[in-house]
Coordinates of C-alpha atoms in Angstrom, one line a residue:
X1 CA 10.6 -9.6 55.1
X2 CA 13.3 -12.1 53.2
X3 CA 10.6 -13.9 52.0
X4 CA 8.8 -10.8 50.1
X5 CA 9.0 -11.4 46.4
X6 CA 6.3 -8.8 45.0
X7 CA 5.2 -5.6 46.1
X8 CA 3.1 -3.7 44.5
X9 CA 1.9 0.0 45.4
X10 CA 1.1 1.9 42.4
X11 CA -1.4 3.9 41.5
X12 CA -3.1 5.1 45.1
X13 CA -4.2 7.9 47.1
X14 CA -2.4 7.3 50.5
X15 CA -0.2 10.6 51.5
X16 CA 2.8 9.9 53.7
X17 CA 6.4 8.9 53.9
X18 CA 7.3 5.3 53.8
X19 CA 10.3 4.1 56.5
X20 CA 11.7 1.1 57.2
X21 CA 10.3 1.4 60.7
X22 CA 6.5 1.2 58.8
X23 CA 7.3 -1.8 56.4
X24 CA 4.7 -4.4 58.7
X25 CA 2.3 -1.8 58.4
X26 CA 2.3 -0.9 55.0
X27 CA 2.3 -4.2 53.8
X28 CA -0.9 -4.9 56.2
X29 CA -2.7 -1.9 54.8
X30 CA -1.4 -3.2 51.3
X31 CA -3.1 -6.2 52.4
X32 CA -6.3 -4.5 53.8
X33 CA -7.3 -2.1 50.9
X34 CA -4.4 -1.6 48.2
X35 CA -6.9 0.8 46.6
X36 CA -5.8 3.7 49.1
X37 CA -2.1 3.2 49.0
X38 CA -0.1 5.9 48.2
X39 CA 3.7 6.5 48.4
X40 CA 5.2 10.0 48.3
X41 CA 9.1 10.7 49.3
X42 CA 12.3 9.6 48.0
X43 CA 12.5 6.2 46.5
X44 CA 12.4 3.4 49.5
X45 CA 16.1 2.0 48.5
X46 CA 16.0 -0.6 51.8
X47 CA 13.6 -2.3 50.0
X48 CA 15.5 -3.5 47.5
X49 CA 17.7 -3.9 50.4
X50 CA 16.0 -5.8 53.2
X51 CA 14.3 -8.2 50.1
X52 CA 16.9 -9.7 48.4
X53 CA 14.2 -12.3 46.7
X54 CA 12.5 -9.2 45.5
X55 CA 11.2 -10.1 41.9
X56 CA 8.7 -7.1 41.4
X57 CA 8.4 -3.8 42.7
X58 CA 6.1 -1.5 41.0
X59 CA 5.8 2.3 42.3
X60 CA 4.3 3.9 39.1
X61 CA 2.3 6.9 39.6
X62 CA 2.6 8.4 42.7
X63 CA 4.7 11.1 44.5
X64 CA 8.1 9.7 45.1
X65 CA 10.8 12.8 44.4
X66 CA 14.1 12.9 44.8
X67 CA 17.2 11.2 43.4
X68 CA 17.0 7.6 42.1
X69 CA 19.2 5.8 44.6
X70 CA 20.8 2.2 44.4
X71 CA 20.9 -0.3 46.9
X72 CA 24.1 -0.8 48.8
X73 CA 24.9 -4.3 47.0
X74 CA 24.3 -5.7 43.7
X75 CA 20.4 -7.2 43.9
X76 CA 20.4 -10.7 42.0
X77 CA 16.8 -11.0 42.2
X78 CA 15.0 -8.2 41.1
X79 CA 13.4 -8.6 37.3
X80 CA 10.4 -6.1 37.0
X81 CA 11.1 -2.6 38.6
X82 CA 8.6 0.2 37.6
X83 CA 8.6 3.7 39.1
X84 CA 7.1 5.8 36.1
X85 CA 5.3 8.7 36.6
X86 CA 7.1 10.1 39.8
X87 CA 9.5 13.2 40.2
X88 CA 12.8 11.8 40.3
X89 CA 15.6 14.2 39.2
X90 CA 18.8 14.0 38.7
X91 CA 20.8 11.2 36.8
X92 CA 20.3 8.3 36.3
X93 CA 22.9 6.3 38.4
X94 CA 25.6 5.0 36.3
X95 CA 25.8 2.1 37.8
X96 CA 22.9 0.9 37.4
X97 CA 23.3 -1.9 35.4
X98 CA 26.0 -3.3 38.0
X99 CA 23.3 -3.6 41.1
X100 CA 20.4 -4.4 38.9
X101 CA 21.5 -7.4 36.7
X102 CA 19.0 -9.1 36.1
X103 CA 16.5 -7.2 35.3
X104 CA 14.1 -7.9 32.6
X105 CA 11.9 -4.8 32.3
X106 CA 12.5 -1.1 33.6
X107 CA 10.6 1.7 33.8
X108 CA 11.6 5.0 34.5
X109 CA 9.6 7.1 31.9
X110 CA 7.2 10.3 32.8
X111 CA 9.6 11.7 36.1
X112 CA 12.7 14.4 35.6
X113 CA 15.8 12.7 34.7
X114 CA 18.4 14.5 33.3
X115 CA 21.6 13.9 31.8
X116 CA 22.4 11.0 29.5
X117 CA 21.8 7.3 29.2
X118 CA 23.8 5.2 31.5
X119 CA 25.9 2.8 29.4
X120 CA 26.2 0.0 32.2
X121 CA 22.5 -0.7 30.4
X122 CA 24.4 -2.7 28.8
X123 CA 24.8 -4.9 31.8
X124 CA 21.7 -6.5 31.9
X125 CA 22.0 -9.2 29.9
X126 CA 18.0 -10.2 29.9
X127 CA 16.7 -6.5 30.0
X128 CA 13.7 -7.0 27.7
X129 CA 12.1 -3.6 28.7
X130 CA 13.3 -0.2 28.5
X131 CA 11.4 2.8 28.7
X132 CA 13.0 5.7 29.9
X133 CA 10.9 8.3 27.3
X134 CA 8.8 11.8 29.1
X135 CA 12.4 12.8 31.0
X136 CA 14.8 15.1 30.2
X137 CA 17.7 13.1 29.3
X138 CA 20.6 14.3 26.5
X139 CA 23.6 13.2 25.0
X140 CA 23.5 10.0 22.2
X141 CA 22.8 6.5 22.4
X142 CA 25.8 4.6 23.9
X143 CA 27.2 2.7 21.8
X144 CA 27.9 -0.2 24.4
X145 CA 24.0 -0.1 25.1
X146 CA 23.2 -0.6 21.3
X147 CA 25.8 -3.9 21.4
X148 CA 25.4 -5.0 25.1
X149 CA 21.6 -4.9 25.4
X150 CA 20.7 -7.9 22.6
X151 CA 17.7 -9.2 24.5
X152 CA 15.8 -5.9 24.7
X153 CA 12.5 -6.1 22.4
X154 CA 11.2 -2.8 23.7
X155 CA 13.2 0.2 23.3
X156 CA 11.3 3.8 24.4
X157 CA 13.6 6.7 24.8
X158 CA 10.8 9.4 23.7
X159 CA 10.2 13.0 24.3
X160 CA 13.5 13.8 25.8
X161 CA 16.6 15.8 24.5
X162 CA 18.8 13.1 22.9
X163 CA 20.8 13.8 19.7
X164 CA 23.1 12.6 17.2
X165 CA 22.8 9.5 15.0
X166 CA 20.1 7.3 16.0
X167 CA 22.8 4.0 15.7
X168 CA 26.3 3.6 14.9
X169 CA 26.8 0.8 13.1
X170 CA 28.1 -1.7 15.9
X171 CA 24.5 -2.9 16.6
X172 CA 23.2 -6.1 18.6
X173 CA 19.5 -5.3 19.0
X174 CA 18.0 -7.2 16.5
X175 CA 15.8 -8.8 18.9
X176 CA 13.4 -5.4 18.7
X177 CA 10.0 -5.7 18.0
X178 CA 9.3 -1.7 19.1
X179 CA 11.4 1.2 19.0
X180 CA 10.2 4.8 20.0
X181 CA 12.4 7.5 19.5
X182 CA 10.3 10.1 19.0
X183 CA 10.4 13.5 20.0
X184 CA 14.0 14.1 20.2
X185 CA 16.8 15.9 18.1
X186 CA 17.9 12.9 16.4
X187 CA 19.5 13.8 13.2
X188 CA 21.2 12.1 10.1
X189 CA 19.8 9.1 8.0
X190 CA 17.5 6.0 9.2
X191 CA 20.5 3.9 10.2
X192 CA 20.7 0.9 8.1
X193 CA 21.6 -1.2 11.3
X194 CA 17.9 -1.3 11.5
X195 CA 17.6 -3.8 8.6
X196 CA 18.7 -6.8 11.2
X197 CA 15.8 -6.1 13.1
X198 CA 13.2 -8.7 11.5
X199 CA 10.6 -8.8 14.9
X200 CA 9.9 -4.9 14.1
X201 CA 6.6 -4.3 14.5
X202 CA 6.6 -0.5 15.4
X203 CA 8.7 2.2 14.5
X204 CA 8.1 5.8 15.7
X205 CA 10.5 8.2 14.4
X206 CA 8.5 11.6 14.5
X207 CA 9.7 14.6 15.7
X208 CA 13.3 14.6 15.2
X209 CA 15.6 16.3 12.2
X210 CA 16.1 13.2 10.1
X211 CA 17.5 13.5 6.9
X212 CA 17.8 11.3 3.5
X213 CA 15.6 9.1 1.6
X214 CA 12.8 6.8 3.0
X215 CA 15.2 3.3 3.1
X216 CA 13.8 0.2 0.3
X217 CA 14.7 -1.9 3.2
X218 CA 12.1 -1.3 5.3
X219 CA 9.8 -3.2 3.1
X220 CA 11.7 -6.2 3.8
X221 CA 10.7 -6.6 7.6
X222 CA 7.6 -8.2 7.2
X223 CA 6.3 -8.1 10.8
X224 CA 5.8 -3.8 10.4
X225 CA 2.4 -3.2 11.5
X226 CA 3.5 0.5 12.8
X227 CA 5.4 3.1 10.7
X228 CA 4.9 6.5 12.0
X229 CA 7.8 9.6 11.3
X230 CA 6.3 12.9 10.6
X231 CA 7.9 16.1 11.1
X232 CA 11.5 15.3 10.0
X233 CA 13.4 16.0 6.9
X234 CA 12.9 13.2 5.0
X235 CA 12.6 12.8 1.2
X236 CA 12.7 11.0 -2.1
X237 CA 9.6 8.9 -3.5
X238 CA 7.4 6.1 -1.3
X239 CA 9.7 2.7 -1.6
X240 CA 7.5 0.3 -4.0
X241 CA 8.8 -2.1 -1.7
X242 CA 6.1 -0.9 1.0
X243 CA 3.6 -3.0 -0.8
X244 CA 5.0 -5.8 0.5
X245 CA 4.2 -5.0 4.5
X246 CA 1.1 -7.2 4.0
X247 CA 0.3 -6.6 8.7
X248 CA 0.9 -3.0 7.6
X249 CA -1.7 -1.0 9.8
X250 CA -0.4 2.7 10.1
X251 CA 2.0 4.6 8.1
X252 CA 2.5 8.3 9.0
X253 CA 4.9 10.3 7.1
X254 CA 3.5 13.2 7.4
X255 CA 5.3 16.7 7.1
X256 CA 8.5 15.6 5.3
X257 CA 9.4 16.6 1.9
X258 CA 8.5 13.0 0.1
X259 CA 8.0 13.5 -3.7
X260 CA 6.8 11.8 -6.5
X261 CA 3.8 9.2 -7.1
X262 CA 2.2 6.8 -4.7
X263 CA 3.0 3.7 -5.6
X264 CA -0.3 1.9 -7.4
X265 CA 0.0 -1.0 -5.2
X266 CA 0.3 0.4 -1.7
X267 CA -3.0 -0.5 -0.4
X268 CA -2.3 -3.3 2.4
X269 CA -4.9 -5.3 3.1
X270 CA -4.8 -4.4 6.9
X271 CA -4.3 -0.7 6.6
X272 CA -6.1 1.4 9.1
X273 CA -4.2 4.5 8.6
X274 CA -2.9 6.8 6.1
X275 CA -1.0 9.7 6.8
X276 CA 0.6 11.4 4.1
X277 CA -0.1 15.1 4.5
X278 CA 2.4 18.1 3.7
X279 CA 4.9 16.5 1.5
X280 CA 5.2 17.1 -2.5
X281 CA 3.3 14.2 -3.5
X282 CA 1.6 14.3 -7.0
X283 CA -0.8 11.6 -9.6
X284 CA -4.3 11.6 -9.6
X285 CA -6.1 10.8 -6.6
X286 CA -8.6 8.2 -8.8
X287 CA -5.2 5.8 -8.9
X288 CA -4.5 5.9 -5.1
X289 CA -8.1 4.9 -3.6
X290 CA -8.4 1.6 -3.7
X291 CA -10.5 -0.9 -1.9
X292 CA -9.2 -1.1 1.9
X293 CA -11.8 -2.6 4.3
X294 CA -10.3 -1.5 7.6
X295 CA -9.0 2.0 6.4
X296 CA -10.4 4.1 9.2
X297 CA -8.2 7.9 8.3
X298 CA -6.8 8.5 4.7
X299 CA -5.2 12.2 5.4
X300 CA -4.0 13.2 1.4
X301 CA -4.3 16.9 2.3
X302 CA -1.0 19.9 1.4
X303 CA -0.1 17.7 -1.7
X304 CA -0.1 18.4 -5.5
X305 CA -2.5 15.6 -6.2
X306 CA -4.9 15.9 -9.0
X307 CA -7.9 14.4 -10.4
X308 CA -11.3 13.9 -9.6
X309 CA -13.2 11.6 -6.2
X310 CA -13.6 8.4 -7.0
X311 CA -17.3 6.9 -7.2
X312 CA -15.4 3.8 -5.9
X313 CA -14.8 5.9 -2.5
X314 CA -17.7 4.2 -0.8
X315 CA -15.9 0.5 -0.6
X316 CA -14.3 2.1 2.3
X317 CA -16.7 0.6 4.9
X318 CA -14.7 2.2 7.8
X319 CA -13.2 5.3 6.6
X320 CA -14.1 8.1 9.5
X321 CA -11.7 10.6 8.4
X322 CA -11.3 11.6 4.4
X323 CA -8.6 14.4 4.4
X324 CA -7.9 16.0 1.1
X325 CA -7.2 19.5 1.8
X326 CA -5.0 22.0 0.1
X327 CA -4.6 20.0 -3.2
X328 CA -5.9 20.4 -7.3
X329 CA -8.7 18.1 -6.7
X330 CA -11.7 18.8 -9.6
X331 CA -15.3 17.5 -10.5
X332 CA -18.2 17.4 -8.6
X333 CA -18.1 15.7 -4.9
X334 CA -19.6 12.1 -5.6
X335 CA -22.7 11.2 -4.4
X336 CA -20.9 7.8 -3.3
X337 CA -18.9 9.6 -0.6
X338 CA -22.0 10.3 1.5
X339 CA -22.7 6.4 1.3
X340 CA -19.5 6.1 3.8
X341 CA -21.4 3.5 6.0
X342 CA -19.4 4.7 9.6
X343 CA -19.6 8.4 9.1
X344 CA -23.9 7.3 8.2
X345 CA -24.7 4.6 10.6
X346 CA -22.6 5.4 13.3
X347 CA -21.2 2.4 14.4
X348 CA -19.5 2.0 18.0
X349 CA -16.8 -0.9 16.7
X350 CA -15.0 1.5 14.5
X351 CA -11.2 1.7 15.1
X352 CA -10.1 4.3 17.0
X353 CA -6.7 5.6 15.1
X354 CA -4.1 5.1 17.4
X355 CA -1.5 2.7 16.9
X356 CA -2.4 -0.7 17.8
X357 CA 1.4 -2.0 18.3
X358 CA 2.3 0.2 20.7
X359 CA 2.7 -0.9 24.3
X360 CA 3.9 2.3 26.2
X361 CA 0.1 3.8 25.5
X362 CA 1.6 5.5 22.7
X363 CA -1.6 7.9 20.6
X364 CA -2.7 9.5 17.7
X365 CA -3.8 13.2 18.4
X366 CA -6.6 14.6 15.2
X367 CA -6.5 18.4 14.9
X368 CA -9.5 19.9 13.2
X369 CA -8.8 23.5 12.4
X370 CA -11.0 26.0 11.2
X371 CA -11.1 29.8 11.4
X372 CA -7.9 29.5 12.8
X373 CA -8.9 27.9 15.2
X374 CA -7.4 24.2 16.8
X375 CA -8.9 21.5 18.4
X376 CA -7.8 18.4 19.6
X377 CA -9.2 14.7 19.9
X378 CA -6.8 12.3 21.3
X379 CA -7.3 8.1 22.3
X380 CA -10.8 6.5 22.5
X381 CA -12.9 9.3 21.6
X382 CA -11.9 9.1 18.5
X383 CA -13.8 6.4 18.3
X384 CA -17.0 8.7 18.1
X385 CA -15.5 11.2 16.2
X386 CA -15.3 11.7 12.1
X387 CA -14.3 14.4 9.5
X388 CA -14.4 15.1 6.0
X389 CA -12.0 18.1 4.6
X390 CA -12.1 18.8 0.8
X391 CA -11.5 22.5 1.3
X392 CA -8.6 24.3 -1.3
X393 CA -9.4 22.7 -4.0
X394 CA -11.6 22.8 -7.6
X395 CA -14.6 21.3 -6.7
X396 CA -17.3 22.2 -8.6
X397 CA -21.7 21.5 -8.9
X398 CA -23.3 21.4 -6.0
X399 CA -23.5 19.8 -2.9
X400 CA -24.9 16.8 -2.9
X401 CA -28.4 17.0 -0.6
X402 CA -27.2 13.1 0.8
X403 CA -23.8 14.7 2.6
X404 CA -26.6 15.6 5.2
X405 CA -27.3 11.4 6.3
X406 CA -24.1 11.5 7.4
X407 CA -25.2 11.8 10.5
X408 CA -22.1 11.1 12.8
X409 CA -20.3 13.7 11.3
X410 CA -18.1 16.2 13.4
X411 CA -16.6 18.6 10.9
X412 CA -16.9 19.4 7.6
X413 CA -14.5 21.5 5.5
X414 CA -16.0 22.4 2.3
X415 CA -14.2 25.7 2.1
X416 CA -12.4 27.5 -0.7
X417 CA -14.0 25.8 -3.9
X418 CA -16.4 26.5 -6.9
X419 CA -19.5 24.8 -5.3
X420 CA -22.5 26.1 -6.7
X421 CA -26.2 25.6 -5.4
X422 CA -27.7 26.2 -2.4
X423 CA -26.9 25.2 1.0
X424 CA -29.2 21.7 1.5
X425 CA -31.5 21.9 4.4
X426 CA -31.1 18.4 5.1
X427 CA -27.8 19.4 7.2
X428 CA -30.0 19.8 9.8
X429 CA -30.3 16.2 10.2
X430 CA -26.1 16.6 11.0
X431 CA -26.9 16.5 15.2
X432 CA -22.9 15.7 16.2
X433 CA -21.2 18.1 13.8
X434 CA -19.0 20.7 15.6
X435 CA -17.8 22.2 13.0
X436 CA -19.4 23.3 9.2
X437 CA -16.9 25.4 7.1
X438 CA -18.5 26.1 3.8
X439 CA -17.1 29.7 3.1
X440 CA -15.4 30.7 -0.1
X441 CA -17.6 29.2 -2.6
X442 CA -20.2 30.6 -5.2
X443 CA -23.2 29.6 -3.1
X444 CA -26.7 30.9 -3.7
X445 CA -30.4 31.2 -2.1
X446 CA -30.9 31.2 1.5
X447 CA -29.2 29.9 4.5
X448 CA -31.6 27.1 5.7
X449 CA -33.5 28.0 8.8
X450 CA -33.4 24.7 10.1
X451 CA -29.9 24.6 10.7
X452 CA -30.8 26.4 14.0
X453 CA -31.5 22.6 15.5
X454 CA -27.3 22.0 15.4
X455 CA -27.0 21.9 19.3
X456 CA -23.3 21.1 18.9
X457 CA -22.1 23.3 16.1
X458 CA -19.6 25.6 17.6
X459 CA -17.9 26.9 14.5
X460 CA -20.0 27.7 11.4
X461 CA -18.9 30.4 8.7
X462 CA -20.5 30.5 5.4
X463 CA -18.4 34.1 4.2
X464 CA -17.8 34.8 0.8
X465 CA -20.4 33.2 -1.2
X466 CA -23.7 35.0 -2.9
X467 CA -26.0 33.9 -0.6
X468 CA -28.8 36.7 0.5
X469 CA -32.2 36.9 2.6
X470 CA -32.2 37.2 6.2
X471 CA -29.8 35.4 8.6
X472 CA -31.7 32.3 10.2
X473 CA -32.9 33.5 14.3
X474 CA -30.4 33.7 16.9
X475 CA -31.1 30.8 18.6
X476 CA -29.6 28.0 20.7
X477 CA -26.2 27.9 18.8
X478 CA -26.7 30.7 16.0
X479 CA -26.5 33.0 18.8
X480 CA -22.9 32.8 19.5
X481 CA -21.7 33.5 15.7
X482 CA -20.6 36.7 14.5
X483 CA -20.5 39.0 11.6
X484 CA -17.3 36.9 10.3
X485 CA -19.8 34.3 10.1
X486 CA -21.3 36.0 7.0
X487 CA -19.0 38.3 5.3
X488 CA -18.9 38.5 1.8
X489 CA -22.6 38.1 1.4
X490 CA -23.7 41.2 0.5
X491 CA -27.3 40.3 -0.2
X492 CA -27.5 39.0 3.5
X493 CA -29.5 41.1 6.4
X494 CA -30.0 40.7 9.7
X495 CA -28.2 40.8 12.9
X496 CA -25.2 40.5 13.5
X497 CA -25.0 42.3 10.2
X498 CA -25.4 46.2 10.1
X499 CA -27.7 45.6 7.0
X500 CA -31.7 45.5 8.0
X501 CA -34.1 43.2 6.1
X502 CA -37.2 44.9 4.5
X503 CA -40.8 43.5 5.0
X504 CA -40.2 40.3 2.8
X505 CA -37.1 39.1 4.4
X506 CA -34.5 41.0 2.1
X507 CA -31.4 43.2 2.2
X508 CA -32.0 46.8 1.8
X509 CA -28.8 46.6 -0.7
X510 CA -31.0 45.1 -3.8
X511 CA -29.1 43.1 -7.1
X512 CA -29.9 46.0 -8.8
X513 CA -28.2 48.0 -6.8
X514 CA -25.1 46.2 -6.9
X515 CA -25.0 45.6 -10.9
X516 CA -21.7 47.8 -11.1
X517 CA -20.0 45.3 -9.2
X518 CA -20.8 42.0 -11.0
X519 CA -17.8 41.6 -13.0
X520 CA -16.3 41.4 -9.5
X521 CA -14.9 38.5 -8.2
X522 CA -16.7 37.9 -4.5
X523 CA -13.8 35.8 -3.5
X524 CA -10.7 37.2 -3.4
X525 CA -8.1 35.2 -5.1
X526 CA -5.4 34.9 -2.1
X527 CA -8.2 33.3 0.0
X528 CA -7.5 30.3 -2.5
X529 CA -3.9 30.5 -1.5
X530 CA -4.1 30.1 2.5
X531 CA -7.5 28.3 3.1
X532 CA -7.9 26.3 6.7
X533 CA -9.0 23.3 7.1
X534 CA -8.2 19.7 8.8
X535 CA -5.6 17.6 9.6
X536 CA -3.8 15.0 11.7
X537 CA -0.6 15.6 12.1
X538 CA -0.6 18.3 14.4
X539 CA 0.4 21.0 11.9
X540 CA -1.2 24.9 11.6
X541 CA -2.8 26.0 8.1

C-alpha cells in the first residue's frame, strides 16, 4: 500500500485486532461502510511503516491500548497523526520528534500517558498542533520545547500533573494563538514571555496555584477573545488596560483574591461573559452595568459590591444568567430586570456560554446550587437554560409580580433578604424553572395554590418567612417536598407539617397565640452569613 496517503478510522464500532496480514481488508471495509469501523489493540506501528507517503492517519476514539510505539525509521511524510481518546500508557517515546518530523498537528490527548513531555517536540520544525491535555503526564515544560517549537499556534497540555513555572524566559512561541494549561499544578507568576505572543486569542489558565498580580500587559494583545483563570492565587486590582481588548468575549477570573474597583470602562463591546465571582472586589454595582448587547452571563456574586440594581439592567438584550449572590446589594429588585428579553421570550439563538475560541471542545460548566444541593449544565444546553441569583444580600419591597413573565427561567435564588409582600401567583406562569429559593425573607399571606402547575420544579423552599394558611395540595411536584420546605413558618398547617389546619384553612397556633414571641427575630442572623445560592465557577456555598 506505498501509495496510501490517508487513512482514516476513527470513531467506529468494529471490534477486533488489526494485523498487517488484514490491511486489504480493512481498507475494503473502510471502503464499504467506514461507519462500522473500529480498531481495538495496540497502535498499528507497520502502518506508518509499510506507507511511507502516509500524510494522515487518524485513530481517535476507539480502543487501541498499549504502549505508543515508533516506527522502525524516521517517517518524512506523515503531517496529521491523531489517536486521542484511546488507552495508551506509558511514556511518551522520547524520540518522537526524531521519526515524526514533519508533522504539523498531533494528538494524543484523552488516553494514559504518564511521565513527562518529551523534549525532541522540539524537533518538529512545522508542528502547528499539540494537544497532549486528559493524560497523566508530570514534570515541567522543556525548555527546548518552548524555543524549538516556533511554529506551534496551538498548545493544550490540560488536566494533567505538570508543575513548576509555566515558561522560562528562553521563549520562541510567539506564533500562539491558543494556549491551555489548565488544570495542572502550575505555580509562580503569568510569565511575562507571554507578552511576544500577539496572535493570542485564548488563554486558559484555571486550576493551577498561580501567584502575583493580573499582568498590564495582557491588555496589549489585542486579538484576546478568551481569558479564562479561576481557581488560582492571583491578586491585585483588574488592569485598566483590559478595556482595550475590544474582540474581548470571556473573561473568567473567578475564585482568586483580585481587589479593588472594576474599572469604569471594562465593558467590551463583544463581551459575552463575565466571570468575576469570589474575589474581594468592591464599588457600587450601578457603575459596573453598562450597556453590553451580547452579554449572555454577568456572575458578580461572593464580592463586597454595594449599591442598588440598575433600572438600566434591561439593555442587556441577551443576559441569561445575572449572578449577584453573597454581596451588600440594597433597594428594591427593579421592575426592569424582569423586562430581560431572553430569560422572557425565550429565544433559541442565545449564546451558549462556552468559549467560542477554543478548538480542543474546550466548555463552560454552570452550577446552580441550592439547599446544598449541586447541579450541573455543561455545552449546548445551556443554550436553554437561564438563572437569576440575588440571594445574601439587602434587598428590600417586594417582589415584583412581572419576575413571573420570565418564562424561560430555570432557577431563582431570592434567598436571604428583606423582601416583603407576598409570594406573586403569577409564578405559576414560570413552566421551565427547576429551582425557586425564596427562603429567608419577611414574606407574608399565603403560598399560592397555583404553583402546584410547576411540572419541573424540583427544589422549592420557602423556610423562614411569616407566611401562614394551609400548604397548597400535594400534587404533581408539591408532593416530593418536605417539612424543610416550610420551616420557620409558624403560621403554616398542613402536611408535611405536624400542625393541622382548622375548618377555614388555618394553623391551630393562632397570632395571638404567638404575641410573646414577636420581638423575635424569625430569621436567625447566621443564616445571613452562609446563604446558598448560584454560581459558575464550580465552587460550593
Amino acid at each position: 500500500m506505498t501509495s496510501l496517503q490517508v487513512l482514516d478510522a476513527s470513531s467506529n464500532q468494529l471490534i477486533g485486532n488489526i494485523s498487517p496480514g488484514l490491511c486489504e481488508l480493512v481498507l475494503l471495509r473502510l471502503n464499504a461502510d467506514l461507519s462500522h469501523l473500529n480498531l481495538s489493540g495496540q497502535f498499528p506501528n507497520w502502518l506508518l511503516e509499510n506507507n511511507t507517503n502516509l500524510e494522515t492517519l487518524l485513530l481517535a476514539n476507539n480502543s487501541l491500548f498499549g504502549s505508543f510505539r515508533m516506527p522502525i525509521h524516521s517517517h518524512q511524510n506523515l503531517a496529521i497523526l491523531d489517536v486521542s481518546n484511546n488507552f495508551f500508557q506509558g511514556h511518551i517515546p522520547v524520540e518522537i520528534g526524531t521519526y515524526l518530523p514533519v508533522l504539523m498537528g498531533l494528538n494524543l490527548s484523552r488516553n494514559a500517558f504518564n511521565g513527562s513531555i518529551p523534549s525532541s517536540f522540539a524537533d518538529m520544525k512545522m508542528l502547528g498542533r499539540l494537544d497532549i491535555s486528559h493524560n497523566q503526564l508530570t514534570g515541567e515544560i522543556p525548555e527546548r520545547m518552548a524555543t524549538g517549537c516556533f511554529s506551534l499556534e496551538i498548545l493544550a497540555l490540560s488536566n494533567n500533573s505538570l508543575q513548576g513555572h509555566i515558561f522560562s524566559k528562553k521563549f520562541s512561541l510567539t506564533n500562539l494563538m491558543t494556549l491551555q494549561l489548565d488544570g495542572n499544578k502550575f505555580a509562580g507568576e503569568i510569565p511575562e514571555s507571554l507578552s511576544k505572543c500577539y496572535l493570542l486569542e485564548g488563554l486558559y489558565l484555571s486550576d493551577n496555584h498561580l501567584t502575583g498580580e493580573i499582568p498590564r500587559w495582557l491588555g496589549n494583545l489585542s486579538a484576546l477573545e478568551d481569558i479564562i483563570m479561576p481557581n488560582n492565587n492571583l491578586g491585585g486590582p483588574i488592569p485598566i488596560e483590559f478595556c482595550q481588548l475590544d474582540s474581548l468575549k470571556i473573561l473568567d477570573l473567578s475564585n482568586n483574591s483580585i481587589f479593588g474597583t472594576l474599572p469604569s470602562c471594562l465593558s467590551p463591546g463583544s463581551i459575552e461573559q463575565l466571570h468575576l465571582s469570589k474575589n474581594k472586589i468592591e464599588g457600587r454595582l450601578e457603575s459596573i452595568i453598562h450597556d453590553s448587547p451580547y452579554l449572555v452571563t454577568l456572575d458578580l456574586s461572593y464580592n463586597s459590591l454595594h449599591g442598588s440594581i440598575p433600572n438600566r439592567i434591561d439593555r442587556l438584550p441577551k443576559l441569561n444568567y445575572l449572578l449577584l449572590a453573597n454581596n451588600y446589594i440594597e433597594g428594591e429588585i427593579p421592575v426592569q430586570l424582569c423586562h430581560l428579553k431572553e430569560v422572557r421570550e425565550g429565544h433559541h439563538e442565545a449564546v451558549a456560554p462556552t468559549p467560542s475560541g477554543s478548538p480542543m471542545g474546550k466548555e463552560e460548566t454552570v452550577q446552580f446550587t441550592t439547599k446544598n444541593m449541586s447541579y450541573y449544565y455543561q455545552g449546548r444546553i445551556l443554550t436553554s437554560m437561564s438563572g437569576i441569583d440575588l440571594s445574601c444580600n439587602k434587598l428590600t419591597g417586594e417582589i415584583p409580580t412581572q419576575i413571573g413573565y420570565l418564562t424561560r427561567i430555570h432557577a431563582l435564588n431570592l434567598s436571604h433578604n428583606n423582601l416583603t409582600g407576598t409570594i406573586p401567583t403569577t409564578f405559576s406562569n414560570l413552566k421551565q424553572i427547576e429551582s425557586l429559593d425564596l427562603s429567608y425573607n419577611l414574606l407574608h399571606g399565603k403560598i399560592p395554590s397555583q404553583l402546584t402547575v410547576l411540572n419541573t420544579l424540583a427544589v422549592f423552599t420557602v423556610a423562614y418567612n411569616n407566611l401562614s394558611g394551609k400548604i397548597p395540595d400535594r400534587v404533581t411536584q408539591f408532593s416530593t417536598f418536605e417539612e424543610d420546605s416550610y420551616a420557620g413558618n409558624p403560621f403554616l398547617c398542613g402536611w408535611p407539617l405536624s400542625k393541622s389546619c382548622n375548618d377555614s384553612g388555618l394553623s391551630a397556633v393562632t397570632r395571638e397565640a404567638y404575641t410573646d414571641n414577636e420581638e423575635d427575630n424569625l430569621i436567625p442572623e447566621d443564616s445571613m452569613v452562609d446563604g446558598l445560592g448560584i454560581s459558575l465557577d464550580g465552587g460550593q456555598n
